[in-house]
PDB file of C-alpha atoms in Angstrom:
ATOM      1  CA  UNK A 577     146.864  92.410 139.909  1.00 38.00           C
ATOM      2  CA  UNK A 578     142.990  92.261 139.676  1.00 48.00           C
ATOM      3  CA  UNK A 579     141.541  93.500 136.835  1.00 51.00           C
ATOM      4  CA  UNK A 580     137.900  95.422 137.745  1.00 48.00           C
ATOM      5  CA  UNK A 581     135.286  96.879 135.275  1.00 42.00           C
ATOM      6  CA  UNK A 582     132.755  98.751 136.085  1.00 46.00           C
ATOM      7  CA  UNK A 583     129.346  99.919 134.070  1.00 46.00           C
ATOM      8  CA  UNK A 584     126.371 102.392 133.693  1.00 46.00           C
ATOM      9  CA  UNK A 585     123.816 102.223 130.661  1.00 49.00           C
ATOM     10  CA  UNK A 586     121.213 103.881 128.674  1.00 51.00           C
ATOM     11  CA  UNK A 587     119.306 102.121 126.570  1.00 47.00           C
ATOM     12  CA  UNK A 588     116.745 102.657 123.292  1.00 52.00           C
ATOM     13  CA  UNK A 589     115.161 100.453 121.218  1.00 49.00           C
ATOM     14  CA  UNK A 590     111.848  99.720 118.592  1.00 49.00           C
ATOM     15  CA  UNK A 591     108.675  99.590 120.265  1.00 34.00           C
ATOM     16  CA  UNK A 592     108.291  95.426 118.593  1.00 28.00           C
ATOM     17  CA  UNK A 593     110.740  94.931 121.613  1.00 24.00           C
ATOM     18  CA  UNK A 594     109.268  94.064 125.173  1.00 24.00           C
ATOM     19  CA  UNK A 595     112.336  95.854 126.533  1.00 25.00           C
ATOM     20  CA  UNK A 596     111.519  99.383 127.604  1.00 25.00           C
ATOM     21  CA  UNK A 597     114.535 101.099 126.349  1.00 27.00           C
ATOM     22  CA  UNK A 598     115.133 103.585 123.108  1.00 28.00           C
ATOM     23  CA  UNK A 599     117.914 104.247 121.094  1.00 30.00           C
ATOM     24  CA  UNK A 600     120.880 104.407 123.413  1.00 33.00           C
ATOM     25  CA  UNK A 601     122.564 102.932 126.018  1.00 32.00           C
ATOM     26  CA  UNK A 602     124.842 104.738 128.454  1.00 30.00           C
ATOM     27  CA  UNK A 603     127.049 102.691 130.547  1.00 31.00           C
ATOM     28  CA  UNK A 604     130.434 103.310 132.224  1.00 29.00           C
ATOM     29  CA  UNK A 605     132.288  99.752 132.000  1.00 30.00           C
ATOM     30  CA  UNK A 606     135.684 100.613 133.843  1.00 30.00           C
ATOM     31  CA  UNK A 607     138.637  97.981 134.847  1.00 30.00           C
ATOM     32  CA  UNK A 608     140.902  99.080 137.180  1.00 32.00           C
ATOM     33  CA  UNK A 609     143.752  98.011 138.945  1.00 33.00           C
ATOM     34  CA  UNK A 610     144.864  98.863 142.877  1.00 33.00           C
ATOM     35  CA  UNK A 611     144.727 101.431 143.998  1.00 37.00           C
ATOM     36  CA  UNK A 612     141.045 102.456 142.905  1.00 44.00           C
ATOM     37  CA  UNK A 613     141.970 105.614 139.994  1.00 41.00           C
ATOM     38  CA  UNK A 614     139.788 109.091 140.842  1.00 46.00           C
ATOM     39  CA  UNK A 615     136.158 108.804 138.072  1.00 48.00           C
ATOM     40  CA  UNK A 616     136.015 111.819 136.533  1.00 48.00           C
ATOM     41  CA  UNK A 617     132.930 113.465 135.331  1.00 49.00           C
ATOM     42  CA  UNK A 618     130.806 111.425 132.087  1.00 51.00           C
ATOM     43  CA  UNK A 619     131.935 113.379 128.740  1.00 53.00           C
ATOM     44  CA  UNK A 620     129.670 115.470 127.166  1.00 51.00           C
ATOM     45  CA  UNK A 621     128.439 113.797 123.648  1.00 59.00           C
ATOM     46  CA  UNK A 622     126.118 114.664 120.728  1.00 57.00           C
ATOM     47  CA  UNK A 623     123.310 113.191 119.243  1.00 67.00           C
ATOM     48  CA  UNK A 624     121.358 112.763 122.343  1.00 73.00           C
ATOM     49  CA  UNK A 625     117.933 111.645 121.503  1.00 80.00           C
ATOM     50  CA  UNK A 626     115.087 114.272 121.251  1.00 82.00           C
ATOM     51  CA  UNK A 627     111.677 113.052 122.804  1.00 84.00           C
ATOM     52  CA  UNK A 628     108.644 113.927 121.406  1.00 84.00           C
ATOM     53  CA  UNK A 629     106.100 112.663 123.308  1.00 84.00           C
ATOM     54  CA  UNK A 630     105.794 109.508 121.283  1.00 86.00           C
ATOM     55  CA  UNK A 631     109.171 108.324 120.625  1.00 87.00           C
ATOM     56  CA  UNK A 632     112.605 109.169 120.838  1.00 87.00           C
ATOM     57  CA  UNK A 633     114.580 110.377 117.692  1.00 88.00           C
ATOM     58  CA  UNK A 634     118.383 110.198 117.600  1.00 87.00           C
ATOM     59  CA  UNK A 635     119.660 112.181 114.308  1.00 85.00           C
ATOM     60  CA  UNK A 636     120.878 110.597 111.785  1.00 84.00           C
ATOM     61  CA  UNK A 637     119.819 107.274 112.802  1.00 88.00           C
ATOM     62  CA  UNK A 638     115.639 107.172 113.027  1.00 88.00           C
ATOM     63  CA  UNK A 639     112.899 106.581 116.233  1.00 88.00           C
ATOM     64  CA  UNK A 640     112.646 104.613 118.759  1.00 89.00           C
ATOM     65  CA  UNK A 641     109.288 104.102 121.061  1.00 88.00           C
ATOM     66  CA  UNK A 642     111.427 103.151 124.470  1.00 88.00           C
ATOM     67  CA  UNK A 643     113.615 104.076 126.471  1.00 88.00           C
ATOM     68  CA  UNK A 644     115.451 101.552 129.669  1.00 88.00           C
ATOM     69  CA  UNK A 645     118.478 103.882 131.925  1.00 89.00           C
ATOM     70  CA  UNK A 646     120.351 101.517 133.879  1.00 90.00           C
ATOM     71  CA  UNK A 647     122.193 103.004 136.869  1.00 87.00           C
ATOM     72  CA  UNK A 648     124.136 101.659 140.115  1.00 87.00           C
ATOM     73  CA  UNK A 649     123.143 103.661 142.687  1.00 87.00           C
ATOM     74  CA  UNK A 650     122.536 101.068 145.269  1.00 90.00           C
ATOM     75  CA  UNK A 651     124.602  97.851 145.887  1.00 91.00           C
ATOM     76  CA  UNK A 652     122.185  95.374 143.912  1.00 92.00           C
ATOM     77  CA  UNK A 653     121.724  95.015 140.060  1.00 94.00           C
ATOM     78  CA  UNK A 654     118.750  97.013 138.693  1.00 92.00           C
ATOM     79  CA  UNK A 655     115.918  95.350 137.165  1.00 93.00           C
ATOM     80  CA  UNK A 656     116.974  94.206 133.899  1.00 94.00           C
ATOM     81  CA  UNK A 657     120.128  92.744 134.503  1.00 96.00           C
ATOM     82  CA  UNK A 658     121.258  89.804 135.592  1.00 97.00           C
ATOM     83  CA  UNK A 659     124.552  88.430 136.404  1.00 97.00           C
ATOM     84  CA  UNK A 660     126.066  85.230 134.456  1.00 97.00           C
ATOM     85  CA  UNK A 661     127.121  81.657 135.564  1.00 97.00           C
ATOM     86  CA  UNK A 662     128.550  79.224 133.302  1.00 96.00           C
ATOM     87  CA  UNK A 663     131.795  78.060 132.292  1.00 94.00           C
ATOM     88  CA  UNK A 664     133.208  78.426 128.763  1.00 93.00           C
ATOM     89  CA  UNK A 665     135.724  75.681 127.805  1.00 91.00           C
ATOM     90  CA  UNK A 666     138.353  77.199 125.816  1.00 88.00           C
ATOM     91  CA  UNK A 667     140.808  74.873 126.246  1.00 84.00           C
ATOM     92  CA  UNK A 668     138.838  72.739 123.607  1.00 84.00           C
ATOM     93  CA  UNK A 669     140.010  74.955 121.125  1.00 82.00           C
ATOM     94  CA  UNK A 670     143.634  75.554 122.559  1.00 84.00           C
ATOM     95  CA  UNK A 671     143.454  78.093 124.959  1.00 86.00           C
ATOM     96  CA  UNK A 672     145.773  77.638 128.090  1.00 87.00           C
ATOM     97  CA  UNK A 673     143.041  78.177 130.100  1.00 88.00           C
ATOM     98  CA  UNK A 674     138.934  78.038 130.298  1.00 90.00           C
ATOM     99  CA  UNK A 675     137.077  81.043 131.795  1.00 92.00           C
ATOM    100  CA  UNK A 676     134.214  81.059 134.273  1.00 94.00           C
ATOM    101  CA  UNK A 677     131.491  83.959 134.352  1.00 96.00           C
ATOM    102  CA  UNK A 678     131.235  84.189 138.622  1.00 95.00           C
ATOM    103  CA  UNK A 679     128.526  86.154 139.886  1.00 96.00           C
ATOM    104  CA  UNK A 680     130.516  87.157 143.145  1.00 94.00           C
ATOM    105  CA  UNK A 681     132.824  88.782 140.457  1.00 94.00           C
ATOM    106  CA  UNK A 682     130.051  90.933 139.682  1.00 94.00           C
ATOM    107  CA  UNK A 683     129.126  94.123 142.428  1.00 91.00           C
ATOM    108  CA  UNK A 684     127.739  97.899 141.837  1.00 90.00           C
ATOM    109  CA  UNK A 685     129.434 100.341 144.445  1.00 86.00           C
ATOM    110  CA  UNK A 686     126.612 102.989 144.272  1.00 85.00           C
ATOM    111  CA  UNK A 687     127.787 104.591 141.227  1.00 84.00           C
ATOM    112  CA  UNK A 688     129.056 101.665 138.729  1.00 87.00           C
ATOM    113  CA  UNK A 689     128.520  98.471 137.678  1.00 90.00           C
ATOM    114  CA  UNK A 690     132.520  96.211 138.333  1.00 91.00           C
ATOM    115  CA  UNK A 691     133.246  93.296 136.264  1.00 93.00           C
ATOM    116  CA  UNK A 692     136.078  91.672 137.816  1.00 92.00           C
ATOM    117  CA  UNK A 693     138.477  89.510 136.733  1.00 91.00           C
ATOM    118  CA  UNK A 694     140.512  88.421 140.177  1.00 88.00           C
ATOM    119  CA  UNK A 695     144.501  87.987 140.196  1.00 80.00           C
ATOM    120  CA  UNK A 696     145.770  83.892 139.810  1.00 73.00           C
ATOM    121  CA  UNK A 697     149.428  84.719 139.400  1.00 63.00           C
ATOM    122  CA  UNK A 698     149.925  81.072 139.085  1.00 67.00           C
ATOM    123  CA  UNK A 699     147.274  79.472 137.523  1.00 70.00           C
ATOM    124  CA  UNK A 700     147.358  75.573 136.517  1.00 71.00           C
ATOM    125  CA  UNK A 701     146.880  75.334 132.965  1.00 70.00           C
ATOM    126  CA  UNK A 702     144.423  72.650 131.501  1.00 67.00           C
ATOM    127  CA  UNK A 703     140.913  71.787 130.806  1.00 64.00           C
ATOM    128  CA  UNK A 704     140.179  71.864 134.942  1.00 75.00           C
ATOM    129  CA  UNK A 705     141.494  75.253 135.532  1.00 85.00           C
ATOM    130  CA  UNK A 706     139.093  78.074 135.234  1.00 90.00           C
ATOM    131  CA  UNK A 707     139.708  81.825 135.427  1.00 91.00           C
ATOM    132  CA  UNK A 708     137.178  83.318 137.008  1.00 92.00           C
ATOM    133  CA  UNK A 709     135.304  85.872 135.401  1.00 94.00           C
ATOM    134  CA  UNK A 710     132.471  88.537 135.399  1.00 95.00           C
ATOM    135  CA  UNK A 711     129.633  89.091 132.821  1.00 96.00           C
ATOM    136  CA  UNK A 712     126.327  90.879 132.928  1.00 96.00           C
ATOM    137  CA  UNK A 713     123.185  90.380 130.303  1.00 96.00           C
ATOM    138  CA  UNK A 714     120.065  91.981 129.901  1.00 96.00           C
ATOM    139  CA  UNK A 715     116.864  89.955 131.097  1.00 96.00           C
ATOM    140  CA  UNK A 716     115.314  90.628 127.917  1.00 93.00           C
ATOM    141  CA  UNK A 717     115.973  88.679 125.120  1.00 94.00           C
ATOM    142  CA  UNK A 718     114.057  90.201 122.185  1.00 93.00           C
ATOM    143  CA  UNK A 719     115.835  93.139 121.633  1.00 94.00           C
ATOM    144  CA  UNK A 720     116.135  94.086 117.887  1.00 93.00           C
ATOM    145  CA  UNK A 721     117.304  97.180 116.806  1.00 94.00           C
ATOM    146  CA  UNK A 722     118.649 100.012 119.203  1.00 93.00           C
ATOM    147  CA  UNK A 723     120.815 102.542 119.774  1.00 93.00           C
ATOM    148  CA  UNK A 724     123.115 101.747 122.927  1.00 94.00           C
ATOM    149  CA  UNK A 725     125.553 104.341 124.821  1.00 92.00           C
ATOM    150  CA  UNK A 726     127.764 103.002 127.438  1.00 90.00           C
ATOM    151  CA  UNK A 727     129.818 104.897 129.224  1.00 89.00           C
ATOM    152  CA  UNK A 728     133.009 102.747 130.299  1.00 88.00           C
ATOM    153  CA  UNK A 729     136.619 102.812 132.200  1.00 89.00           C
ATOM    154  CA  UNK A 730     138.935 100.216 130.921  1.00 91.00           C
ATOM    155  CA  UNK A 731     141.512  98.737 132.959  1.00 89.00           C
ATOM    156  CA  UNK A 732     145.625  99.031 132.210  1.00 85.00           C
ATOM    157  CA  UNK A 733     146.287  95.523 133.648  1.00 87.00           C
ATOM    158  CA  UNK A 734     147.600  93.380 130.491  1.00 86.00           C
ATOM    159  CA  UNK A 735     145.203  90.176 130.052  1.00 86.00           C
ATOM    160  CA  UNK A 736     141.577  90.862 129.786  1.00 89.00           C
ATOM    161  CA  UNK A 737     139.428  91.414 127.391  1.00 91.00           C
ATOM    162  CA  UNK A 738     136.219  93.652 127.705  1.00 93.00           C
ATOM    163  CA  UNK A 739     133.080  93.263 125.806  1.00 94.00           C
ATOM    164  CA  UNK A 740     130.141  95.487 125.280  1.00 95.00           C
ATOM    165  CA  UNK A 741     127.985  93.813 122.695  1.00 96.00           C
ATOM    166  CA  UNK A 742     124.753  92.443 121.025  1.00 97.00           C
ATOM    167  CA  UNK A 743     124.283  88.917 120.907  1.00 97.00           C
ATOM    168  CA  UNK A 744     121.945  86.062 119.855  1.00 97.00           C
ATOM    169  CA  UNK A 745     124.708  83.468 118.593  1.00 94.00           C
ATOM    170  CA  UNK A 746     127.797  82.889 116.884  1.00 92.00           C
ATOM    171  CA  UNK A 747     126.276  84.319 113.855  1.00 96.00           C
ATOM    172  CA  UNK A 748     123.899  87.082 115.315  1.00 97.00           C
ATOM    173  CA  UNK A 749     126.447  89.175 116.790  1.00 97.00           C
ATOM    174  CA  UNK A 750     128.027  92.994 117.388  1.00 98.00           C
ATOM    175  CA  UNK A 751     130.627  93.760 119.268  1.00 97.00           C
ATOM    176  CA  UNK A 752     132.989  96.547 121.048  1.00 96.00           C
ATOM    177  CA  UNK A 753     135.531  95.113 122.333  1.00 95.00           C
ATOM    178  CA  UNK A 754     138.853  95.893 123.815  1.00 93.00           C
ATOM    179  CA  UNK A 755     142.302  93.360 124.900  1.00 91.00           C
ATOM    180  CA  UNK A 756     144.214  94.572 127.651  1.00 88.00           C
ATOM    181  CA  UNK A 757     146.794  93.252 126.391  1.00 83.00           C
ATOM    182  CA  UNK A 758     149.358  94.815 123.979  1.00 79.00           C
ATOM    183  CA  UNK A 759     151.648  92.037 123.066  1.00 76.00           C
ATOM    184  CA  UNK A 760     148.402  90.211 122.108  1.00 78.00           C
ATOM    185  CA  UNK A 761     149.108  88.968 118.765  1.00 78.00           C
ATOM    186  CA  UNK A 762     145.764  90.149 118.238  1.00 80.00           C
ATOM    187  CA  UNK A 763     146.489  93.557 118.865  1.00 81.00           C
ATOM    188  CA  UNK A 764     149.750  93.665 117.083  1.00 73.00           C
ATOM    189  CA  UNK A 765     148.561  95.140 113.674  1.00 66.00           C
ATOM    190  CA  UNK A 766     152.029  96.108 111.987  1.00 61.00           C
ATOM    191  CA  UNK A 767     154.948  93.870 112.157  1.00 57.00           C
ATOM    192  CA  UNK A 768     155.405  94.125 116.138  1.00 54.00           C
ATOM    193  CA  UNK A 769     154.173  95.645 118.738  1.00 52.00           C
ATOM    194  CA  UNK A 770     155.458  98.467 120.390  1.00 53.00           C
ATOM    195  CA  UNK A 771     155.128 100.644 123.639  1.00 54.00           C
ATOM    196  CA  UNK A 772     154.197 103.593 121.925  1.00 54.00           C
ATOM    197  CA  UNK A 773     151.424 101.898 119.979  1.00 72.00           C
ATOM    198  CA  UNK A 774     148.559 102.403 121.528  1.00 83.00           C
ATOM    199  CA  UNK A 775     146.138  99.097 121.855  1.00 88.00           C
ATOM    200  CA  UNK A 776     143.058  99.415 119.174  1.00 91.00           C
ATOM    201  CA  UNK A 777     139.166  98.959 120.007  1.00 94.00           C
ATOM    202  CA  UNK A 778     138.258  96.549 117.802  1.00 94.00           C
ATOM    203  CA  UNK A 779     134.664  96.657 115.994  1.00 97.00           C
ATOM    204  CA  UNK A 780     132.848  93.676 114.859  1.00 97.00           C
ATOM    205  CA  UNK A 781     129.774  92.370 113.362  1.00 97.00           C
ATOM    206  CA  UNK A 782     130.555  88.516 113.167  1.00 96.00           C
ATOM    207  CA  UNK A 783     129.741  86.533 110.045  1.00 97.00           C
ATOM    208  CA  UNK A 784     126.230  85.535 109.706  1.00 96.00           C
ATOM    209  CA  UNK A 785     126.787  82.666 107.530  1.00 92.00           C
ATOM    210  CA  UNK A 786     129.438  79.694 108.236  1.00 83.00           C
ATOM    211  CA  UNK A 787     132.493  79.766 106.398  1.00 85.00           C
ATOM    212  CA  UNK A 788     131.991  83.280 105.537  1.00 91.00           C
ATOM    213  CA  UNK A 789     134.499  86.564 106.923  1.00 94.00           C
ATOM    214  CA  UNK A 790     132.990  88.607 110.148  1.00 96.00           C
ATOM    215  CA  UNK A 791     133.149  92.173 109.426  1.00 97.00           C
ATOM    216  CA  UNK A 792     135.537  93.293 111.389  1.00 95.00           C
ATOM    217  CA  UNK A 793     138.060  96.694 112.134  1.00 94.00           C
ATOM    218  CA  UNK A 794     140.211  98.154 114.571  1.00 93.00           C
ATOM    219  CA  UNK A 795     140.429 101.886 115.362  1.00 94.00           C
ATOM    220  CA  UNK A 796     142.521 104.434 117.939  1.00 92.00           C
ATOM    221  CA  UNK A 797     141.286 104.276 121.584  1.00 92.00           C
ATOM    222  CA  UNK A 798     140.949 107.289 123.648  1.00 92.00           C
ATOM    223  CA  UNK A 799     144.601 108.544 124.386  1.00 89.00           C
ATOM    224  CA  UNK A 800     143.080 107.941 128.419  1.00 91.00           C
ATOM    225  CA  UNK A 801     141.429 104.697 128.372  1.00 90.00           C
ATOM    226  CA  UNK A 802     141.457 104.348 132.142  1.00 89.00           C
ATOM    227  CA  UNK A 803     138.795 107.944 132.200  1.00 90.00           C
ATOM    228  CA  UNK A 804     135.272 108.173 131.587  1.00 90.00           C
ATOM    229  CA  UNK A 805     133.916 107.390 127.551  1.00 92.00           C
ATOM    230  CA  UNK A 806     131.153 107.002 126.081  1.00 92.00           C
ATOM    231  CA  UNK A 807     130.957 103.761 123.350  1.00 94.00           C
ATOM    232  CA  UNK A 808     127.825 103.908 121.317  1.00 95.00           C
ATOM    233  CA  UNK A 809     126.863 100.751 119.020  1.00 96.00           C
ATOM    234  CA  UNK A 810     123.821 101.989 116.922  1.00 95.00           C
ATOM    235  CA  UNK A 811     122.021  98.952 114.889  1.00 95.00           C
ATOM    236  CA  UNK A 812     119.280  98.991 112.242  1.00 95.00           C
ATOM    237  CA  UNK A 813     117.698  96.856 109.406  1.00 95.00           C
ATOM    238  CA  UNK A 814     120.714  98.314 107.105  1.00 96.00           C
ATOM    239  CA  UNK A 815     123.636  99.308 109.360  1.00 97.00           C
ATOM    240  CA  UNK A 816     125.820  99.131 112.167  1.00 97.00           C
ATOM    241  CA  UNK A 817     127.626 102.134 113.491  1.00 97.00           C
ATOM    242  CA  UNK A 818     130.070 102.474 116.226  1.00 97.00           C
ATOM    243  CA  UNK A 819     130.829 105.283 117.949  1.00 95.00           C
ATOM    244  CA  UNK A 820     133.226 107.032 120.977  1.00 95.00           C
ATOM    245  CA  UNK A 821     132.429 109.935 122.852  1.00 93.00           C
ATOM    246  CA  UNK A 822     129.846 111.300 119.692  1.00 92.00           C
ATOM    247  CA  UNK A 823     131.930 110.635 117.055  1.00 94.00           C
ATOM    248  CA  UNK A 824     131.984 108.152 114.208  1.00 95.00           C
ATOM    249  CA  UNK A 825     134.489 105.095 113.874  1.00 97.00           C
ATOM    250  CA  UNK A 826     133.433 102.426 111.675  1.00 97.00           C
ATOM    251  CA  UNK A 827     129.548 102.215 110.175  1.00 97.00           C
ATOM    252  CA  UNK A 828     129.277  98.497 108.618  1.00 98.00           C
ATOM    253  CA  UNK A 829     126.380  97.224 105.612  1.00 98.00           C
ATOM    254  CA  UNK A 830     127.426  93.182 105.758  1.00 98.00           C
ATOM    255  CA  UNK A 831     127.030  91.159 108.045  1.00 98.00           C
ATOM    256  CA  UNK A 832     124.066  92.968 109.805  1.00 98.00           C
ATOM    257  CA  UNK A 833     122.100  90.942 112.435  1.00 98.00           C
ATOM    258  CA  UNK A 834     118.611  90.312 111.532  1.00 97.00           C
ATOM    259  CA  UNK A 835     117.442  88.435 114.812  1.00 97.00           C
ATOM    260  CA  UNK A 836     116.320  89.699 118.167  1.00 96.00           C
ATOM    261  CA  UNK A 837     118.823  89.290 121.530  1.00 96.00           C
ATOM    262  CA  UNK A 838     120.674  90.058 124.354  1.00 96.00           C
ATOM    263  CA  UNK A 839     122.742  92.618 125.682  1.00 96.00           C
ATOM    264  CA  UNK A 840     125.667  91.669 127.044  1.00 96.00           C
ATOM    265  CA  UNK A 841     128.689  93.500 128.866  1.00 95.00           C
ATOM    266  CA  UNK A 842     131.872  91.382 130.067  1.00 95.00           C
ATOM    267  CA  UNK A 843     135.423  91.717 131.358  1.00 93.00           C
ATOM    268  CA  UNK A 844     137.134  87.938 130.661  1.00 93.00           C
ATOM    269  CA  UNK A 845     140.473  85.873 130.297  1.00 89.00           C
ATOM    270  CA  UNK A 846     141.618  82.329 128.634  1.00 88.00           C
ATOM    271  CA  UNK A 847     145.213  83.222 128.628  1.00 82.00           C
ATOM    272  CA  UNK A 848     145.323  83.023 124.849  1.00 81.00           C
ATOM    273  CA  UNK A 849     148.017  85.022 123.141  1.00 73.00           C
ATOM    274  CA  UNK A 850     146.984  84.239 119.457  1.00 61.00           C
ATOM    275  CA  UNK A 851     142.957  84.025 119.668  1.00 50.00           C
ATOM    276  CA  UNK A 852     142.112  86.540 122.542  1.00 43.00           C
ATOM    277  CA  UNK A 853     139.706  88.232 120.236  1.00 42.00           C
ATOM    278  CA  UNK A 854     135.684  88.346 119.660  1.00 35.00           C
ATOM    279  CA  UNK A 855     135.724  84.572 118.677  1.00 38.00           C
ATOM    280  CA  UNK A 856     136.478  83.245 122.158  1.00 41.00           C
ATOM    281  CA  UNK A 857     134.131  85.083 124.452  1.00 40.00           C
ATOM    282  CA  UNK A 858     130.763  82.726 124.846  1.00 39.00           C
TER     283      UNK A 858
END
C-alpha cells in the first residue's frame, strides 16, 4: 500500500532569525493509506501565543519577534518551503535498502501538505535500489530558537518513518518522530511486541558531541494516530520541550542545540528492522 503524509505549519521564532516566523509551528503531517480516511477538524490546544504588538509571547516559554503560517491552500508549496532531492545511502551502513527524497512524492491538495512514500511490494535489495521518498525543508537556514506546532495525520501502513524536526547536522539536531512499524525492533520497548501495544513517538535531541549518548525518550501516541494532532517542539538556549495536542511529554536540559538551521518534515523508508530510528534519516 502507499504510505501518504500530509502537513500544515505555524511557525515562531527570535527576531536574530531572517525567517519571519514566532514561536510555533502548526502543521498537519498525515500518512494515509487507500482509501483517503475523512480529516476531521484541527484540535483545540493551549498556550497559543499572545501578540502584543511587538512580539509574540507563548507562556511558559518567553517572546518571539516573528511569526511564518504555512498553509496548502493551493496546489504549489508556499514560499518557504521547498521540496528535497537527494539520495541517502543506507545500505552503507546495512540497511536493505537506500531511500530517495523525490519531489513528485511531494503535492498539497488545497488543504495539506502529502509526503508520500509509494508501494514497491517487491523491491530489489542492494546499494542500487532506492525507495522513493518525500521530504520538505524550510528555505531558511538560520533558524535558532522557536516554538513550532504542527498539526499532523500519521499513516497505519507498517514501514515508514515520519519526521518533524530541527536540523543543522548529525550533532545539531531535534526530533519528533514516529515508525510505522510495530514489530520494529525499535519500537519494541519490553521484551516483544504486541498488538495491543500501541507504537511510541519517540523524542530526541541527538548527541552534540561524538561518542557521547543522544537524549532520547519514547512516550504514548494519541489512541487515533490516523486524526488530526497537534506536535509542538519548543527550543531555547536551556531547553527542549515536546508537546501533543497542549500538553507536556518530555522537556530535555542536555544535549541542547546551540546552532542555527533548518526545518525539516519527512515521511521515509530503508527497510531496516533494527536501526529504523532518528539515526538513519539524512
Amino acid at each position: 500500500m502507499t504510505s501518504t503524509s500530509f502537513i500544515t505549519v505555524t511557525f515562531f521564532s527570535p527576531g536574530t532569525s531572517h525567517f519571519q516566523p514566532s514561536a510555533t509551528i502548526p502543521a498537519p503531517f498525515p500518512i494515509t493509506t487507500a482509501p483517503k480516511p475523512t480529516i476531521p477538524a484541527s484540535p483545540t490546544t493551549s498556550n497559543e501565543p499572545d501578540y502584543n504588538g511587538s512580539t509574540y509571547y507563548v507562556d511558559g516559554v518567553g517572546d518571539f519577534k516573528n511569526k511564518k503560517v504555512f498553509t496548502f491552500n493551493s496546489d504549489k508549496l508556499p514560499d518557504g518551503l521547498q521540496a528535497s532531492e537527494y539520495t541517502v545511502y543506507d545500505s552503507y551502513g546495512g540497511a536493505p535498502y537506500n531511500h530517495k527524497f523525490d519531489p513528485a512524492n511531494v503535492y498539497c491538495d488545497g488543504k495539506f501538505l502529502n509526503l508520500r512514500v509509494p508501494a514497491d511490494p517487491s523491491p530489489p535489495a542492494g546499494q542500487d535500489h532506492t525507495i522513493s521518498c518525500a521530504e520538505v525543508v524550510t528555505t531558511q537556514n538560520d533558524i535558532k530558537y522557536a516554538s513550532v506546532r504542527m498539526n499532523a495525520i500519521f499513516s497505519e501502513v507498517p514501514g515508514t518513518c515520519h519526521g518533524m524536526f530541527f536540523y543543522l547536522d548529525d550533532t545539531q539536531e531535534i526530533d519528533i518522530e514516529y515508525l510505522t512499524d510495530r514489530n520494529s525492533t525499535s519500537n519494541i520497548i519490553g521484551p516483544s511486541s504486541s498488538d495491543a501495544s500501541p507504537i511510541p513517538l519517540w523524542y530526541s535531541n541527538q548527541a552534540i558531541k561524538s561518542g557521547q549518548k543522544a537524549t532520547q525518550a519514547t512516550g504514548p501516541p494519541p489512541s487515533d494516530v490516523a486524526s488530526i494532532h497537534e506536535y509542538r517542539i519548543d527550543w531555547v538556549e536551556d531547553y527542549t520541550a515536546f508537546y501533543v495536542d497542549g500538553k507536556l511529554q518530555k522537556k530535555y536540559t542536555t544535549n541542547v542545540p546551540t546552532k542555527a538551521g533548518s526545518w525539516i518534515w519527512n515521511n521515509w523508508a530503508n527497510g531496516d528492522q533494527g536501526e529504523f530510528d532518528a539515526r538513519q534519516h539524512k
